[in-house]
Short mmCIF file of C-alpha atoms in Angstrom, two decimals:
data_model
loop_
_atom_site.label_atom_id
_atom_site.label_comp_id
_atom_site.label_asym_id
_atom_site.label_seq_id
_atom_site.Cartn_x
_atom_site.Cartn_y
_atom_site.Cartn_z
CA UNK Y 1 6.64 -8.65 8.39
CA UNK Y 2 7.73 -7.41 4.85
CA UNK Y 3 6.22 -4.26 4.10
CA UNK Y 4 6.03 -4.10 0.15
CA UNK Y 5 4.38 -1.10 -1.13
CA UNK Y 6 4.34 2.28 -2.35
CA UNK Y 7 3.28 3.76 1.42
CA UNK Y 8 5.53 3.68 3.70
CA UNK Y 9 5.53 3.96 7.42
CA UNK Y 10 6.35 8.12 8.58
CA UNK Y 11 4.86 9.39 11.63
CA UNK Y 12 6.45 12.88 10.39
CA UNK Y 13 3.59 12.36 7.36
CA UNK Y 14 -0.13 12.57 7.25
CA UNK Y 15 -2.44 10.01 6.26
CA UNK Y 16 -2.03 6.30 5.21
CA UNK Y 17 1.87 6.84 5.83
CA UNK Y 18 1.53 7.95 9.52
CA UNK Y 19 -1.39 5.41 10.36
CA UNK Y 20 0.85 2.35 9.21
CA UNK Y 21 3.54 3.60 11.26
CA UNK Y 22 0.97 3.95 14.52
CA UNK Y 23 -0.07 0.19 13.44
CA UNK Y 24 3.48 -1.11 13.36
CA UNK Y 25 4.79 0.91 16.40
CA UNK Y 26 4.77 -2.02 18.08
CA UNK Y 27 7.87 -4.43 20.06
CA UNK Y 28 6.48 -6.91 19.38
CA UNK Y 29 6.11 -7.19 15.95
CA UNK Y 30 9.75 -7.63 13.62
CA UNK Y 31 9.43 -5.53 10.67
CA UNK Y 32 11.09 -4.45 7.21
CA UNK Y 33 10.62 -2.09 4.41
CA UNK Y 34 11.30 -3.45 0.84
CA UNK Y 35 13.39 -0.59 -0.84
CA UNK Y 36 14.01 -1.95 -4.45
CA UNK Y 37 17.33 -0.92 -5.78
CA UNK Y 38 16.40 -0.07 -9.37
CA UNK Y 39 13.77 1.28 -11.63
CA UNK Y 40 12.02 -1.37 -13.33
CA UNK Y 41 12.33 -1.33 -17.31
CA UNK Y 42 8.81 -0.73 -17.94
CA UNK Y 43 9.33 2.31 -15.94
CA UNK Y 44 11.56 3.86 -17.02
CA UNK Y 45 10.22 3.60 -20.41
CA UNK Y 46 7.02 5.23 -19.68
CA UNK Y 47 8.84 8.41 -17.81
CA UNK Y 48 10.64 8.79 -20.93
CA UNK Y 49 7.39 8.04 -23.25
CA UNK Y 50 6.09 10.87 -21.06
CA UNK Y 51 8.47 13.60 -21.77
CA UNK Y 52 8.12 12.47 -25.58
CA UNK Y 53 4.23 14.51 -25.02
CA UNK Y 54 2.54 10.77 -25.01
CA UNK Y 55 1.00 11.76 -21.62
CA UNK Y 56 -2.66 10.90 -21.76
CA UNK Y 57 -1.95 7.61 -23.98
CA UNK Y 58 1.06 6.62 -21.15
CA UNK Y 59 -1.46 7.17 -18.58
CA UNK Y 60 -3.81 4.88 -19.99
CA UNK Y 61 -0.89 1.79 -20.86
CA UNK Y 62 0.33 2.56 -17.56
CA UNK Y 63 -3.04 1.60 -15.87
CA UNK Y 64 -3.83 -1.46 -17.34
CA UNK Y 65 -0.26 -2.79 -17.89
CA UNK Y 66 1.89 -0.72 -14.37
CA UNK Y 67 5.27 -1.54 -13.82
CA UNK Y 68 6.33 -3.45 -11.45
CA UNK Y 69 8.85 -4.12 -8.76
CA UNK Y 70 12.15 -5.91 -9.52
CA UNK Y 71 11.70 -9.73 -9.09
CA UNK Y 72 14.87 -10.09 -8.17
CA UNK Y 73 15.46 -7.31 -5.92
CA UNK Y 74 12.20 -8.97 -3.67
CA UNK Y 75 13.61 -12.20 -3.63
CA UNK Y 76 16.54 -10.97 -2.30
CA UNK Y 77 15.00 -9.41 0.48
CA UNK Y 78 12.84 -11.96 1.20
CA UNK Y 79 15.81 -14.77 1.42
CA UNK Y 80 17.57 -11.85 3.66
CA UNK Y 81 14.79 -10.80 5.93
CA UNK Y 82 13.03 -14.31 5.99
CA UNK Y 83 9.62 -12.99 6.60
CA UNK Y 84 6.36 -14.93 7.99
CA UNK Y 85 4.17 -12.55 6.27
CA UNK Y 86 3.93 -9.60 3.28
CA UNK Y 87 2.38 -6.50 4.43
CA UNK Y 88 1.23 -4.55 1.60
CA UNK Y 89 -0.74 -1.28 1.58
CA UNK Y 90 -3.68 -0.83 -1.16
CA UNK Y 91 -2.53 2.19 -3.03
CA UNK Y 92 -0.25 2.17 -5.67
CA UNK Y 93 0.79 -0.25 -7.85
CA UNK Y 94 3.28 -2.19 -5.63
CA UNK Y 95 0.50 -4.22 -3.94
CA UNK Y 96 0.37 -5.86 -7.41
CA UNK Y 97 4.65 -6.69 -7.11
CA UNK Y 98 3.70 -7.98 -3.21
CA UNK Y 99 0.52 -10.00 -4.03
CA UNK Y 100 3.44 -12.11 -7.23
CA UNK Y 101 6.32 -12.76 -4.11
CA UNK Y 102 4.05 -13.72 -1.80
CA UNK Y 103 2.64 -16.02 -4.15
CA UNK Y 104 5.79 -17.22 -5.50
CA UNK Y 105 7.31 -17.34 -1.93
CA UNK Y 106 3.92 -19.14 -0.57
CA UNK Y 107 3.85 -16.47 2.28
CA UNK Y 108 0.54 -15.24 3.41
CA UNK Y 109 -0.56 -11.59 1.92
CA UNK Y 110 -1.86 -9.02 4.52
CA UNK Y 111 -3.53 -6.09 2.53
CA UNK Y 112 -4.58 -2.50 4.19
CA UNK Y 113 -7.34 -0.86 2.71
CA UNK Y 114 -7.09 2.47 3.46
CA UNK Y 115 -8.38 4.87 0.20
CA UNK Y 116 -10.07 3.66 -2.95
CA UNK Y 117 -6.84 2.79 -5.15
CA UNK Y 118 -9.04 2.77 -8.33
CA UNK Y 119 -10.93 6.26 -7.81
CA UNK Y 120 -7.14 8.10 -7.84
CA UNK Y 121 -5.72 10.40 -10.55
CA UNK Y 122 -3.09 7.88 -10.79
CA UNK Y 123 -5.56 5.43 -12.69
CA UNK Y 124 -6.60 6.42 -16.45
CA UNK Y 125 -10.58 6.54 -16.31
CA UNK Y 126 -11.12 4.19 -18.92
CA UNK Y 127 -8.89 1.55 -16.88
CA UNK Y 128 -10.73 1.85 -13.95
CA UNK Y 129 -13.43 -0.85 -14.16
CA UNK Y 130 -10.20 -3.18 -14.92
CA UNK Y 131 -8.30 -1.68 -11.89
CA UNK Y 132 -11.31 -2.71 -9.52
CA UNK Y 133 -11.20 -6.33 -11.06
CA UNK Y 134 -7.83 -6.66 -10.31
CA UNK Y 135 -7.59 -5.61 -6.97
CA UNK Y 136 -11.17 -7.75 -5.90
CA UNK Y 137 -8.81 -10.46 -7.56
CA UNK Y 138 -6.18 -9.44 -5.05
CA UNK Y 139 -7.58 -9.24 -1.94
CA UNK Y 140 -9.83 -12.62 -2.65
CA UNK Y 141 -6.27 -15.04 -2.76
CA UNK Y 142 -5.18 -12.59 0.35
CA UNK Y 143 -4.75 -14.28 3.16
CA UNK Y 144 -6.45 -10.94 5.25
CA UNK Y 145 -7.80 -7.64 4.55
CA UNK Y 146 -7.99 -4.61 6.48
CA UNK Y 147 -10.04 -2.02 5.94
CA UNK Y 148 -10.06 1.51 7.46
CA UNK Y 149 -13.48 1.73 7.66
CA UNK Y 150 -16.82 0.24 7.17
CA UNK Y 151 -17.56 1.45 3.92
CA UNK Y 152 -14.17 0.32 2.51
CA UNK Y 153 -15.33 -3.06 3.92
CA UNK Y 154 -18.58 -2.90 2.03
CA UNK Y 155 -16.18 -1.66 -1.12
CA UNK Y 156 -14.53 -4.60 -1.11
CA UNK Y 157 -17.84 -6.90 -1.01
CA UNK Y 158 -17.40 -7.24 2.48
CA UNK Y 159 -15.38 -10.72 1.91
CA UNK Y 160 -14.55 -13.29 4.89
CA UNK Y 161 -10.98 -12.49 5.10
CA UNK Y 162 -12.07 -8.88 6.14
CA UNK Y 163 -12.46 -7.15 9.05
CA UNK Y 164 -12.39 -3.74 10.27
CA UNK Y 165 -9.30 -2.13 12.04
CA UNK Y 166 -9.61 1.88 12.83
CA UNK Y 167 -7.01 3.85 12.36
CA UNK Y 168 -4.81 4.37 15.83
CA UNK Y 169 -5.30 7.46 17.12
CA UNK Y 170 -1.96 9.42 18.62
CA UNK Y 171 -0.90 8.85 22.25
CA UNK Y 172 -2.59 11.38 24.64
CA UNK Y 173 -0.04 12.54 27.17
CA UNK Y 174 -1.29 14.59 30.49
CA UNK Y 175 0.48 17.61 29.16
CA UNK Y 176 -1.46 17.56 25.74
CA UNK Y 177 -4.72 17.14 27.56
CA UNK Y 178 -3.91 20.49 30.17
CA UNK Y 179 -2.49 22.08 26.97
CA UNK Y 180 -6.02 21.63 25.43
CA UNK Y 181 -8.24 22.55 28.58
CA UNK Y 182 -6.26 25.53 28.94
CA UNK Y 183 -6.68 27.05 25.11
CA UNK Y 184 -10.44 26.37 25.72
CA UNK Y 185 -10.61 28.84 28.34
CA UNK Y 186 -8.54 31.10 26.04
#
C-alpha cells in the first residue's frame, strides 16, 4: 500500500493520524508513505500571494484550483515501491494528487473517510458546494471507500463501494484494566 495524503500514520497523535496508524499496524500488510521532495509551483506561489495581504482572495483560488503533489516525485515512488494499491485519506488536498497516479498508474484507489473535508476552515465558503462535487467525483471512480461512521456513509450517498470500518480502539493490556479498577475505588 501507498499511502498518499496529507494524514499521516502517528500513534504519538490524536485523531485521523493515530487511527490510520491502528489500521495499518498490521504484519501483514507492506506499507509506504509518499513524502514528496518539493513544494509544488502553485504552492509556493500562493504562500507568497499570502504574505503579499491577498489572504481571503488566495483562500478562495486555493479552493477551487489547490496545488498539487509533484507528478514526478509520485511516479517515482510508485516505480520504487511498486504498490498494489493507493491509500489515501479524505482530508486535505492530496487525495486529489492520489486519486491522478492511481489513475494514471491504473492502481485501485482506497479512500478513508474520516471528517467532512469540505466543512474545514481550509476550504473558502463559497468553494464549498464545488469541493463536495469533487470529492463525490472522487470516491465514485474509487475502487473502495471507508467511512468512519455511519453518517459519513450516508454523507457520501451511501455508494456501493462503501462500507463502514470503526475506528480501532487501543490495545487493552491487564495492567491498564487493574490501573482503571483501582482509580475507581479512589
Amino acid at each position: 500500500i501507498l499511502l498518499i495524503s496529507s494524514v499521516v500514520p502517528d500513534e504519538l497523535s490524536l485523531g485521523g493520524s493515530l487511527i490510520l496508524k491502528r489500521h495499518l499496524d498490521d504484519p501483514r500488510i507492506e506499507w509506504r508513505v509518499f513524502r514528496s521532495t518539493r513544494e509544488s509551483v502553485k504552492a509556493r506561489l500562493y504562500r507568497r500571494l499570502r504574505r503579499a495581504r491577498l489572504g481571503k482572495a488566495i483562500h478562495i483560488a486555493e479552493s477551487f484550483n489547490p496545488p498539487r503533489l509533484n507528478d514526478c516525485d509520485l511516479d517515482s515512488a510508485i516505480r520504487e515501491f511498486n504498490p498494489d494499491l493507493i491509500l489515501s485519506v479524505m482530508h486535505g488536498w492530496d487525495y486529489l494528487s492520489a486519486a491522478q497516479a492511481a489513475r494514471r498508474w491504473k492502481l485501485s484507489l482506497v479512500l478513508l473517510c474520516q471528517d467532512w473535508w469540505p466543512d474545514k476552515s481550509e476550504v473558502a465558503d463559497l468553494a464549498r458546494p464545488w469541493v463536495c462535487r469533487q470529492l463525490h467525483e472522487v470516491c465514485r471512480a474509487s475502487h473502495s471507500i471507508i467511512c468512519v461512521s455511519e453518517g459519513m456513509h450516508r454523507e457520501l450517498g451511501c455508494l456501493s463501494n462503501s462500507s463502514i470500518v470503526y475506528p480501532i480502539p487501543s490495545q487493552i493490556t491487564e495492567s491498564s484494566v487493574k490501573l482503571d479498577n483501582q482509580q475507581l475505588y479512589k
